[in-house]
Coordinates of C-alpha atoms in Angstrom, one line a residue:
M1 CA 0.0 0.0 0.0
K2 CA 1.3 3.4 -0.9
L3 CA 0.7 6.4 1.3
S4 CA 0.7 10.0 0.5
K5 CA 3.0 12.4 2.3
Q6 CA 0.1 13.7 4.3
E7 CA -1.0 10.2 5.3
E8 CA 2.5 9.4 6.5
E9 CA 2.5 12.7 8.4
L10 CA -0.8 11.9 10.1
I11 CA 0.5 8.5 11.2
A12 CA 3.6 10.0 12.6
A13 CA 1.6 12.7 14.4
I14 CA -0.7 10.0 16.0
R15 CA 2.4 8.0 17.1
N16 CA 4.0 11.1 18.6
Y17 CA 0.8 12.0 20.3
R18 CA 0.6 8.5 22.0
K19 CA 4.2 8.7 23.0
G20 CA 3.9 12.2 24.5
Y21 CA 0.6 11.9 26.2
P22 CA -0.2 13.7 28.6
D23 CA 2.6 16.2 28.4
S24 CA 2.1 17.3 24.8
Y25 CA -1.6 16.5 24.7
P26 CA -3.2 19.7 23.3
N27 CA -0.6 20.6 20.7
L28 CA -0.1 17.2 19.1
L29 CA -3.9 16.4 19.2
W30 CA -4.6 19.7 17.4
Y31 CA -1.9 19.0 14.8
A32 CA -3.2 15.5 14.1
Q33 CA -6.7 16.8 13.8
Q34 CA -5.6 19.5 11.3
I35 CA -4.0 16.9 9.1
F36 CA -7.0 14.6 9.3
D37 CA -9.3 17.5 8.4
E38 CA -7.2 18.4 5.4
L39 CA -7.3 14.8 4.2
T40 CA -11.0 14.4 4.6
D41 CA -11.9 17.8 3.0
M42 CA -10.3 16.9 -0.3
P43 CA -12.9 16.1 -3.1

C-alpha cells in the first residue's frame, strides 16, 4: 500500500501523540486533527 505524504505525516503525528501523552496532549492532538481534516476535506 502506498501512502501520500500527508497520510504518513498523520500516522507520525498520532504515534508522537501517543508517546507524548499527557505532556504534549493539546498541541499534538490539534496537529493530528488538522492533518485529518485536510485529508477528509479533499474532493
